[in-house]
């Protein structure tokens, strides 16, 4: 049962000419049962991965109380996972080149789910961080690999929508992981909450293994350090790709920083909300389920650069609405900020595969590396601003990230 090649995409295969005869028949075509099944399972895989990754975010106040640590230290529960994940992604694509797609995705979910359950029984802060770091390694076997599976297996005419559905699944998973853990922690304990999310990961692994259609375009390919280094060097010399990598870093850094510390803000005066109510804030991730395929379609019709710049500007508008201590402005501000962020991510991640002439899988891996490094670095630095200046400091820091992102997106809009 062969799985897909990380470095070859469906668009590339389609462009090789008529001499390949029935190559197009090997694609998953929209409307067919196999396509529908693949879309559902990729949605589930994205859901579970991001639920596992971000489930600790609403638990950070619980960590500060139980382990006697600062808010900035509590953010390490997420930052160590995303930091390790960022580096592991650079290797995960190469591993899947060697061993295939489906097995790597299923193993990733199985191991990460098991580690999630292990984290739920960690006796102290340091063992919990160690488990979270290992979970970052395990989770690296899904994001870039899933993106490659879509780009090489799905009919190019439907790949953008399918990618949007996958990212929509990640959005719903991020929301549900946060909201579910907040609710279970409020009713029972944070340990029970982490155990529930880990169990969901194991169930998702079973679904991927038994229900995801096997790749039909797989060709094993050597993936030594010489080949990887050459691919990375080529991508890093492309200014357009560098700009897209920067967009991943800046937008994700801004997004994670806001959601790392908005919970602390809402638990404190003048809001003083209950943990379950704070967790309900993460239902705004439903905006991402809608905006991902929406922005993907708009980018095709109106141009990627212009729509990307508009989405970046919308993120800044959402941040501005979050500034007053007023839930009537904060709530729509969080929703707009989230809606726009998933638009930025959908456009940038989809543009990578079109911009990179060769080794598209490694280009996606570098993009995701920058994306998660943004989460790791900015998410932790945000705690310094929170500790010293409260939400005003966090908002100012995020505003600088968004200003840089808007400048980069405008540069992309006028490029070409």
XYZ file of C-alpha atoms in Angstrom, residues 3-310:
308
model
C 1.756 6.483 0.146
C 2.606 9.833 -1.429
C 5.848 11.568 -2.312
C 6.364 14.765 -0.320
C 8.183 16.613 -3.069
C 5.816 16.146 -6.036
C 2.480 17.890 -6.230
C -0.533 17.326 -8.399
C 0.015 20.540 -10.348
C 3.545 19.402 -11.201
C 2.274 16.016 -12.362
C -0.453 17.623 -14.445
C 2.074 19.811 -16.200
C 4.228 16.980 -17.489
C 2.255 16.715 -20.707
C -0.101 14.493 -22.500
C 2.432 11.726 -22.748
C 1.443 10.539 -19.317
C -1.937 9.502 -20.611
C -4.242 8.645 -17.753
C -2.218 10.338 -14.973
C -5.138 12.643 -14.201
C -7.319 9.604 -13.519
C -5.132 8.937 -10.487
C -6.247 12.131 -8.765
C -8.943 12.290 -6.128
C -11.641 14.113 -8.075
C -14.220 16.310 -6.339
C -17.550 14.570 -5.897
C -16.214 11.021 -5.884
C -16.556 8.831 -2.771
C -12.766 8.610 -2.374
C -12.419 12.394 -2.501
C -15.172 12.876 0.062
C -13.634 10.276 2.359
C -10.175 11.830 2.077
C -11.568 15.292 2.832
C -13.366 14.012 5.926
C -10.353 12.130 7.259
C -7.965 15.032 6.638
C -10.424 17.268 8.470
C -10.368 14.814 11.412
C -6.570 14.579 11.326
C -6.163 18.354 11.340
C -8.744 18.642 14.083
C -6.980 16.172 16.363
C -3.475 17.509 15.729
C -4.315 21.070 16.623
C -6.523 20.074 19.542
C -3.515 18.261 21.006
C -1.100 21.085 20.270
C -3.182 23.940 21.698
C -5.162 22.234 24.457
C -2.737 23.627 27.064
C -3.398 27.268 26.186
C -6.487 27.773 28.398
C -4.817 25.671 31.122
C -1.949 28.126 31.640
C -3.604 29.891 34.600
C -4.112 26.425 36.156
C -0.415 25.673 35.676
C 0.599 28.922 37.397
C -1.493 27.993 40.436
C -0.573 24.321 40.708
C 3.144 24.569 39.952
C 3.864 28.048 41.352
C 5.210 29.473 38.091
C 4.800 32.792 36.268
C 2.488 33.359 33.270
C 5.546 33.579 30.986
C 6.790 30.232 32.307
C 3.365 28.679 31.854
C 3.489 29.625 28.156
C 6.347 27.132 27.784
C 3.758 24.337 27.843
C 2.861 25.490 24.343
C 6.154 27.044 23.264
C 8.290 23.931 23.815
C 5.878 21.922 21.678
C 5.762 24.424 18.833
C 9.518 25.044 19.004
C 10.410 21.365 18.756
C 7.671 20.887 16.161
C 9.183 23.643 14.000
C 12.550 21.899 13.769
C 11.063 18.413 13.460
C 8.966 19.526 10.473
C 12.152 20.066 8.484
C 12.873 16.356 8.838
C 9.320 14.979 8.743
C 8.933 15.713 5.049
C 12.124 13.846 4.241
C 11.027 10.877 6.354
C 7.732 10.738 4.495
C 9.651 10.821 1.191
C 11.211 7.574 2.319
C 8.343 5.817 4.096
C 5.188 7.369 2.619
C 2.337 9.561 3.765
C -0.353 7.510 5.408
C 1.828 5.545 7.806
C 3.583 8.703 9.022
C 0.296 10.551 9.641
C -1.274 7.647 11.519
C 1.837 7.067 13.644
C 2.024 10.783 14.422
C -1.508 10.826 15.806
C -1.066 7.581 17.736
C 2.142 8.649 19.481
C 0.965 12.196 20.181
C -2.284 10.895 21.680
C -0.375 8.492 23.935
C 1.954 11.288 25.043
C -1.032 13.515 25.757
C -2.370 10.933 28.185
C 1.111 10.674 29.739
C 1.187 14.445 30.258
C -2.073 14.220 32.163
C -0.336 12.205 34.900
C 2.955 14.152 34.957
C 3.980 14.645 38.620
C 5.641 18.045 38.218
C 6.249 20.930 35.825
C 9.534 19.670 34.366
C 8.200 16.210 33.396
C 5.157 17.892 31.853
C 7.400 20.110 29.717
C 9.420 17.043 28.665
C 6.238 15.283 27.532
C 5.111 18.386 25.653
C 8.468 18.556 23.867
C 8.151 14.927 22.777
C 4.608 15.644 21.669
C 5.978 18.354 19.396
C 8.208 15.757 17.719
C 5.298 13.371 17.304
C 2.948 16.001 15.891
C 5.473 16.983 13.214
C 4.398 13.919 11.253
C 1.121 15.479 10.208
C 0.991 19.164 9.097
C 3.529 19.271 6.243
C 2.762 15.672 5.275
C -0.968 16.385 5.047
C -0.313 19.475 2.916
C 1.819 17.357 0.579
C -0.811 14.595 0.431
C -3.414 17.130 -0.694
C -1.188 18.818 -3.255
C -0.120 15.588 -4.937
C -3.252 13.430 -4.655
C -6.166 15.824 -5.185
C -7.254 17.102 -8.596
C -5.513 20.515 -8.986
C -8.876 22.155 -9.660
C -10.071 21.091 -6.205
C -6.817 21.228 -4.244
C -7.347 24.815 -3.006
C -10.747 24.024 -1.546
C -9.458 20.774 -0.034
C -6.552 22.627 1.569
C -9.045 25.127 2.946
C -11.097 22.288 4.426
C -7.980 20.800 6.027
C -7.032 24.173 7.529
C -10.645 24.563 8.601
C -10.255 21.277 10.469
C -7.158 22.628 12.185
C -9.134 25.725 13.141
C -11.967 23.684 14.620
C -9.448 21.450 16.376
C -7.667 24.428 17.866
C -10.975 25.817 19.076
C -12.297 22.529 20.418
C -9.043 21.616 22.114
C -9.033 24.918 23.952
C -12.760 25.022 24.726
C -12.970 21.347 25.706
C -9.998 21.465 28.047
C -11.265 24.668 29.651
C -14.675 23.098 30.254
C -13.344 19.773 31.554
C -10.795 21.581 33.750
C -13.576 23.697 35.234
C -15.765 20.655 35.919
C -13.030 18.181 36.887
C -9.311 18.965 36.519
C -6.716 19.987 33.933
C -5.326 16.441 34.101
C -8.629 14.968 33.049
C -8.841 17.550 30.259
C -5.469 16.580 28.798
C -6.363 12.897 29.035
C -9.548 13.423 27.029
C -7.678 15.204 24.228
C -5.053 12.452 24.148
C -7.746 9.822 23.759
C -9.202 11.729 20.811
C -5.784 11.636 19.157
C -5.632 7.857 19.354
C -9.115 7.611 17.834
C -8.019 9.887 14.974
C -4.990 7.657 14.315
C -7.302 4.681 13.855
C -9.484 6.686 11.447
C -6.505 7.756 9.310
C -5.094 4.240 9.117
C -8.327 2.529 8.127
C -10.182 5.209 6.135
C -7.726 7.586 4.386
C -7.289 6.543 0.731
C -3.778 5.316 -0.020
C -1.645 7.546 -2.221
C -1.523 6.520 -5.852
C 1.354 8.748 -6.974
C 4.036 7.630 -4.568
C 7.637 7.316 -5.700
C 10.287 6.691 -3.094
C 13.011 9.281 -3.146
C 16.344 9.599 -1.332
C 16.309 12.366 1.227
C 19.835 12.741 2.590
C 21.268 15.906 4.072
C 22.905 16.857 0.763
C 19.550 16.870 -1.037
C 17.821 18.669 1.826
C 20.515 21.334 2.079
C 20.383 22.010 -1.653
C 16.583 22.342 -1.540
C 16.650 24.691 1.456
C 19.367 26.861 -0.105
C 17.372 27.248 -3.296
C 14.229 28.290 -1.449
C 16.001 30.753 0.829
C 17.426 32.581 -2.187
C 13.926 33.326 -3.526
C 12.731 36.711 -2.211
C 9.090 35.880 -2.789
C 9.360 32.701 -0.740
C 11.263 34.575 1.976
C 8.382 37.033 2.201
C 5.878 34.190 2.540
C 8.026 32.562 5.226
C 8.078 35.900 7.062
C 4.274 36.125 6.832
C 3.995 32.733 8.512
C 6.286 33.830 11.360
C 4.652 37.230 11.924
C 1.003 36.217 11.619
C 1.319 33.111 13.787
C 3.428 34.997 16.340
C 0.723 37.641 16.636
C -2.081 35.101 16.794
C -0.583 32.870 19.484
C 0.507 35.821 21.616
C -3.044 37.151 21.745
C -4.528 33.791 22.690
C -1.784 32.984 25.194
C -2.607 36.009 27.340
C -6.233 36.868 26.612
C -7.206 34.221 29.170
C -5.193 35.940 31.905
C -6.842 39.231 30.972
C -10.372 37.822 31.108
C -9.809 36.066 34.446
C -8.585 39.300 36.039
C -10.578 42.443 36.910
C -12.648 44.059 35.485
C -13.891 40.899 33.747
C -13.269 38.115 36.309
C -14.824 35.414 34.114
C -14.952 31.750 35.087
C -12.504 29.368 33.316
C -15.333 27.770 31.334
C -16.462 31.191 30.118
C -12.903 32.034 29.099
C -12.727 28.748 27.231
C -15.891 29.715 25.359
C -13.927 32.602 23.837
C -12.113 30.036 21.730
C -15.326 29.234 19.859
C -14.272 32.118 17.605
C -12.124 29.493 15.891
C -15.299 28.629 14.025
C -14.511 31.779 12.046
C -11.472 29.981 10.702
C -13.603 27.087 9.474
C -15.501 29.601 7.325
C -12.685 31.960 6.366
C -10.148 29.357 5.201
C -12.049 28.149 2.098
C -13.526 31.653 1.607
C -10.157 33.404 1.432
C -8.759 30.559 -0.665
C -11.443 31.208 -3.298
C -11.075 34.995 -3.150
C -7.322 34.726 -3.647
C -7.864 32.807 -6.893
C -10.378 35.345 -8.207
C -8.866 38.635 -6.990
C -5.166 37.849 -6.677
C -3.250 36.360 -3.774
C -1.224 39.462 -2.939
C -4.177 41.828 -2.634
C -6.296 39.439 -0.607
C -3.335 38.614 1.659
C -2.757 42.320 2.359
C -6.463 42.808 3.081
